[in-house]
Amino acid sequence: MAQLLKPTEIPLRGRRITRMTDFSLMADDQWRKRLSKEEYRVLREGGTEAPHTGEYTNTTTEGIYSCRACGAELFRSNQKFSSHCGWPSFFSPLAGDKIIEVEDNSLGMRRVEVLCANCKSHLGHVFEGEGYDTPTDLRYCINSISLTLEPAEWRPVPRRGSGQGVDQRRHLDPRSGEERGLLAHVHP
């Protein structure tokens, strides 16, 4: 079994978290029990799902994309764009410390592999200089099977004194209970 970090009790909206897994110490047999055969092939063996078959390739749902292996938050939907490459594409990770980029010279070409920083699972590759109209000119080409989408929810928030309302999409982090506003839309 994976080594557990020092047990703590963290109140979380009526629930308590009593331990956390150190994913870097999990053995292959533990990963095989945790993941489906295809998830294991992609996440732990560096495989790739077939193009245009992934669950999130054409998804426009707003929310946060997390690592399917460990649950670490990786990308926001407002960083996703349509590249028509066959896999979900993002122009930036949630934060630079959420991923690890590793040079990959397999298949006779230079690529940069993207790993989850928390559990070191394979997510996909990042490409630059392809000319996409994005703020970074980067395309994080990520396997859908490496991700889990936690959709945002709509919550109306009145604006004081303006006569306008704001709809704000929020995300409730299941681990910390923290609310995060993702987008706001002003309505007259």
mmCIF file of C-alpha atoms in Angstrom:
data_model
loop_
_atom_site.group_PDB
_atom_site.id
_atom_site.type_symbol
_atom_site.label_atom_id
_atom_site.label_comp_id
_atom_site.label_asym_id
_atom_site.label_seq_id
_atom_site.Cartn_x
_atom_site.Cartn_y
_atom_site.Cartn_z
ATOM 1 C CA MET A 1 0.000 0.000 0.000
ATOM 2 C CA ALA A 2 1.137 3.573 -0.684
ATOM 3 C CA GLN A 3 2.754 5.410 2.172
ATOM 4 C CA LEU A 4 0.354 7.795 3.841
ATOM 5 C CA LEU A 5 1.333 11.262 4.904
ATOM 6 C CA LYS A 6 0.980 12.160 8.575
ATOM 7 C CA PRO A 7 -2.704 11.670 9.439
ATOM 8 C CA THR A 8 -4.597 14.902 9.910
ATOM 9 C CA GLU A 9 -8.195 15.730 10.547
ATOM 10 C CA ILE A 10 -9.484 18.501 8.325
ATOM 11 C CA PRO A 11 -13.142 19.505 8.667
ATOM 12 C CA LEU A 12 -14.720 19.696 5.221
ATOM 13 C CA ARG A 13 -18.412 20.634 5.203
ATOM 14 C CA GLY A 14 -19.395 17.962 7.676
ATOM 15 C CA ARG A 15 -16.838 15.398 6.486
ATOM 16 C CA ARG A 16 -13.359 14.697 7.756
ATOM 17 C CA ILE A 17 -10.286 13.792 5.743
ATOM 18 C CA THR A 18 -8.067 11.616 7.896
ATOM 19 C CA ARG A 19 -5.222 10.719 5.552
ATOM 20 C CA MET A 20 -3.574 11.670 2.290
ATOM 21 C CA THR A 21 -1.844 9.355 -0.177
ATOM 22 C CA ASP A 22 1.717 9.986 -1.321
ATOM 23 C CA PHE A 23 1.193 8.988 -4.962
ATOM 24 C CA SER A 24 4.921 8.994 -5.719
ATOM 25 C CA LEU A 25 5.283 5.845 -3.589
ATOM 26 C CA MET A 26 2.493 3.810 -5.176
ATOM 27 C CA ALA A 27 3.613 0.550 -6.793
ATOM 28 C CA ASP A 28 2.467 -0.566 -10.257
ATOM 29 C CA ASP A 29 0.075 -3.153 -8.823
ATOM 30 C CA GLN A 30 -1.628 -0.419 -6.781
ATOM 31 C CA TRP A 31 -2.000 1.757 -9.894
ATOM 32 C CA ARG A 32 -3.467 -1.231 -11.789
ATOM 33 C CA LYS A 33 -6.109 -1.632 -9.054
ATOM 34 C CA ARG A 34 -6.891 2.097 -9.031
ATOM 35 C CA LEU A 35 -7.128 2.607 -12.821
ATOM 36 C CA SER A 36 -8.897 0.823 -15.666
ATOM 37 C CA LYS A 37 -6.699 -1.050 -18.152
ATOM 38 C CA GLU A 38 -6.854 1.811 -20.697
ATOM 39 C CA GLU A 39 -6.285 4.508 -18.044
ATOM 40 C CA TYR A 40 -3.227 2.595 -16.835
ATOM 41 C CA ARG A 41 -1.878 2.256 -20.396
ATOM 42 C CA VAL A 42 -2.088 6.014 -21.007
ATOM 43 C CA LEU A 43 -1.389 7.463 -17.543
ATOM 44 C CA ARG A 44 1.288 5.060 -16.288
ATOM 45 C CA GLU A 45 2.800 3.665 -19.500
ATOM 46 C CA GLY A 46 2.776 6.895 -21.544
ATOM 47 C CA GLY A 47 0.290 5.680 -24.145
ATOM 48 C CA THR A 48 -2.010 7.800 -26.291
ATOM 49 C CA GLU A 49 -5.730 7.410 -26.844
ATOM 50 C CA ALA A 50 -6.964 7.346 -30.436
ATOM 51 C CA PRO A 51 -7.649 10.824 -31.892
ATOM 52 C CA HIS A 52 -11.215 12.194 -31.889
ATOM 53 C CA THR A 53 -12.412 9.497 -29.438
ATOM 54 C CA GLY A 54 -11.843 11.146 -26.058
ATOM 55 C CA GLU A 55 -14.630 12.277 -23.761
ATOM 56 C CA TYR A 56 -13.401 15.905 -23.570
ATOM 57 C CA THR A 57 -12.146 16.508 -27.122
ATOM 58 C CA ASN A 58 -15.092 18.736 -28.090
ATOM 59 C CA THR A 59 -16.423 19.572 -24.625
ATOM 60 C CA THR A 60 -17.198 23.233 -23.928
ATOM 61 C CA THR A 61 -18.444 22.703 -20.367
ATOM 62 C CA GLU A 62 -16.887 25.182 -17.961
ATOM 63 C CA GLY A 63 -15.016 23.889 -14.945
ATOM 64 C CA ILE A 64 -11.695 22.510 -13.800
ATOM 65 C CA TYR A 65 -9.866 19.575 -15.353
ATOM 66 C CA SER A 66 -8.042 17.362 -12.847
ATOM 67 C CA CYS A 67 -5.661 14.425 -13.158
ATOM 68 C CA ARG A 68 -7.708 11.233 -13.387
ATOM 69 C CA ALA A 69 -5.024 9.287 -11.481
ATOM 70 C CA CYS A 70 -4.662 11.508 -8.394
ATOM 71 C CA GLY A 71 -7.230 14.335 -8.586
ATOM 72 C CA ALA A 72 -4.725 17.229 -8.774
ATOM 73 C CA GLU A 73 -6.218 20.275 -10.519
ATOM 74 C CA LEU A 74 -4.424 20.897 -13.810
ATOM 75 C CA PHE A 75 -6.356 23.079 -16.288
ATOM 76 C CA ARG A 76 -9.338 25.452 -16.376
ATOM 77 C CA SER A 77 -11.884 25.320 -19.152
ATOM 78 C CA ASN A 78 -11.216 28.971 -20.036
ATOM 79 C CA GLN A 79 -7.705 27.847 -21.092
ATOM 80 C CA LYS A 80 -9.129 25.217 -23.488
ATOM 81 C CA PHE A 81 -9.409 25.927 -27.200
ATOM 82 C CA SER A 82 -10.414 24.123 -30.403
ATOM 83 C CA SER A 83 -7.273 23.028 -32.210
ATOM 84 C CA HIS A 84 -9.026 20.309 -34.257
ATOM 85 C CA CYS A 85 -6.090 17.970 -33.527
ATOM 86 C CA GLY A 86 -8.203 15.160 -32.041
ATOM 87 C CA TRP A 87 -7.395 15.703 -28.356
ATOM 88 C CA PRO A 88 -8.353 18.392 -25.824
ATOM 89 C CA SER A 89 -6.044 21.398 -26.188
ATOM 90 C CA PHE A 90 -5.157 24.025 -23.597
ATOM 91 C CA PHE A 91 -2.918 27.079 -23.977
ATOM 92 C CA SER A 92 -1.755 27.077 -20.358
ATOM 93 C CA PRO A 93 -1.889 24.886 -17.235
ATOM 94 C CA LEU A 94 -3.652 26.081 -14.085
ATOM 95 C CA ALA A 95 -0.220 26.902 -12.634
ATOM 96 C CA GLY A 96 3.300 26.044 -13.746
ATOM 97 C CA ASP A 97 3.932 23.885 -10.704
ATOM 98 C CA LYS A 98 0.947 21.608 -11.526
ATOM 99 C CA ILE A 99 2.761 19.913 -14.408
ATOM 100 C CA ILE A 100 6.240 18.689 -15.310
ATOM 101 C CA GLU A 101 7.567 19.029 -18.857
ATOM 102 C CA VAL A 102 10.096 16.425 -20.025
ATOM 103 C CA GLU A 103 11.915 16.277 -23.372
ATOM 104 C CA ASP A 104 10.679 13.295 -25.406
ATOM 105 C CA ASN A 105 12.706 12.224 -28.463
ATOM 106 C CA SER A 106 10.735 9.057 -29.179
ATOM 107 C CA LEU A 107 9.118 8.430 -32.562
ATOM 108 C CA GLY A 108 11.987 10.198 -34.358
ATOM 109 C CA MET A 109 10.909 13.720 -33.389
ATOM 110 C CA ARG A 110 11.444 16.204 -30.575
ATOM 111 C CA ARG A 111 8.394 16.617 -28.365
ATOM 112 C CA VAL A 112 7.820 17.721 -24.793
ATOM 113 C CA GLU A 113 5.917 15.264 -22.608
ATOM 114 C CA VAL A 114 3.537 16.637 -19.966
ATOM 115 C CA LEU A 115 3.286 14.845 -16.603
ATOM 116 C CA CYS A 116 1.161 15.526 -13.536
ATOM 117 C CA ALA A 117 3.516 17.009 -10.930
ATOM 118 C CA ASN A 118 1.606 15.321 -8.105
ATOM 119 C CA CYS A 119 1.687 11.681 -9.271
ATOM 120 C CA LYS A 120 3.995 11.760 -12.329
ATOM 121 C CA SER A 121 1.289 10.324 -14.600
ATOM 122 C CA HIS A 122 1.508 10.924 -18.363
ATOM 123 C CA LEU A 123 -0.999 13.509 -19.576
ATOM 124 C CA GLY A 124 0.082 14.240 -23.153
ATOM 125 C CA HIS A 125 2.502 16.609 -24.907
ATOM 126 C CA VAL A 126 2.960 20.361 -25.345
ATOM 127 C CA PHE A 127 3.791 21.964 -28.697
ATOM 128 C CA GLU A 128 4.821 25.550 -29.436
ATOM 129 C CA GLY A 129 5.011 27.814 -32.437
ATOM 130 C CA GLU A 130 2.094 26.288 -34.344
ATOM 131 C CA GLY A 131 0.415 29.647 -34.939
ATOM 132 C CA TYR A 132 -2.756 29.186 -32.902
ATOM 133 C CA ASP A 133 -4.379 32.466 -31.872
ATOM 134 C CA THR A 134 -3.864 31.951 -28.136
ATOM 135 C CA PRO A 135 -2.127 34.094 -25.498
ATOM 136 C CA THR A 136 0.849 31.707 -25.220
ATOM 137 C CA ASP A 137 1.236 30.108 -28.698
ATOM 138 C CA LEU A 138 1.393 26.791 -26.806
ATOM 139 C CA ARG A 139 -0.835 23.757 -27.327
ATOM 140 C CA TYR A 140 -1.039 21.364 -24.395
ATOM 141 C CA CYS A 141 -2.393 18.322 -26.223
ATOM 142 C CA ILE A 142 -3.829 16.201 -23.404
ATOM 143 C CA ASN A 143 -5.441 12.753 -23.484
ATOM 144 C CA SER A 144 -9.083 12.915 -22.331
ATOM 145 C CA ILE A 145 -8.595 9.683 -20.426
ATOM 146 C CA SER A 146 -5.935 11.457 -18.317
ATOM 147 C CA LEU A 147 -8.474 14.020 -17.119
ATOM 148 C CA THR A 148 -11.637 14.376 -15.059
ATOM 149 C CA LEU A 149 -13.819 17.466 -15.517
ATOM 150 C CA GLU A 150 -15.463 19.023 -12.469
ATOM 151 C CA PRO A 151 -18.144 21.319 -13.960
ATOM 152 C CA ALA A 152 -18.705 24.814 -12.640
ATOM 153 C CA GLU A 153 -22.120 25.806 -11.297
ATOM 154 C CA TRP A 154 -24.099 28.999 -11.977
ATOM 155 C CA ARG A 155 -24.813 31.276 -9.033
ATOM 156 C CA PRO A 156 -26.551 34.658 -9.401
ATOM 157 C CA VAL A 157 -24.764 37.397 -7.482
ATOM 158 C CA PRO A 158 -26.447 40.845 -7.293
ATOM 159 C CA ARG A 159 -24.307 43.938 -7.908
ATOM 160 C CA ARG A 160 -25.038 46.603 -5.349
ATOM 161 C CA GLY A 161 -26.449 49.890 -6.634
ATOM 162 C CA SER A 162 -25.978 49.134 -10.330
ATOM 163 C CA GLY A 163 -29.338 47.632 -11.228
ATOM 164 C CA GLN A 164 -27.410 44.826 -12.914
ATOM 165 C CA GLY A 165 -26.891 41.250 -11.918
ATOM 166 C CA VAL A 166 -23.818 39.115 -12.342
ATOM 167 C CA ASP A 167 -23.950 35.404 -13.035
ATOM 168 C CA GLN A 168 -20.804 33.858 -11.739
ATOM 169 C CA ARG A 169 -19.720 30.311 -12.404
ATOM 170 C CA ARG A 170 -18.276 28.817 -9.290
ATOM 171 C CA HIS A 171 -16.440 25.664 -8.503
ATOM 172 C CA LEU A 172 -16.571 24.049 -5.096
ATOM 173 C CA ASP A 173 -13.323 22.176 -4.515
ATOM 174 C CA PRO A 174 -14.311 18.795 -3.026
ATOM 175 C CA ARG A 175 -10.991 18.528 -1.192
ATOM 176 C CA SER A 176 -10.784 21.922 0.489
ATOM 177 C CA GLY A 177 -14.398 23.148 0.348
ATOM 178 C CA GLU A 178 -13.102 26.429 -1.114
ATOM 179 C CA GLU A 179 -15.281 28.272 -3.638
ATOM 180 C CA ARG A 180 -13.603 29.582 -6.764
ATOM 181 C CA GLY A 181 -15.198 32.009 -9.233
ATOM 182 C CA LEU A 182 -14.288 31.104 -12.799
ATOM 183 C CA LEU A 183 -16.185 33.537 -15.022
ATOM 184 C CA ALA A 184 -18.619 36.355 -14.514
ATOM 185 C CA HIS A 185 -21.297 37.539 -16.955
ATOM 186 C CA VAL A 186 -22.959 40.940 -16.392
ATOM 187 C CA HIS A 187 -26.648 41.195 -17.247
ATOM 188 C CA PRO A 188 -28.421 44.590 -17.443
#
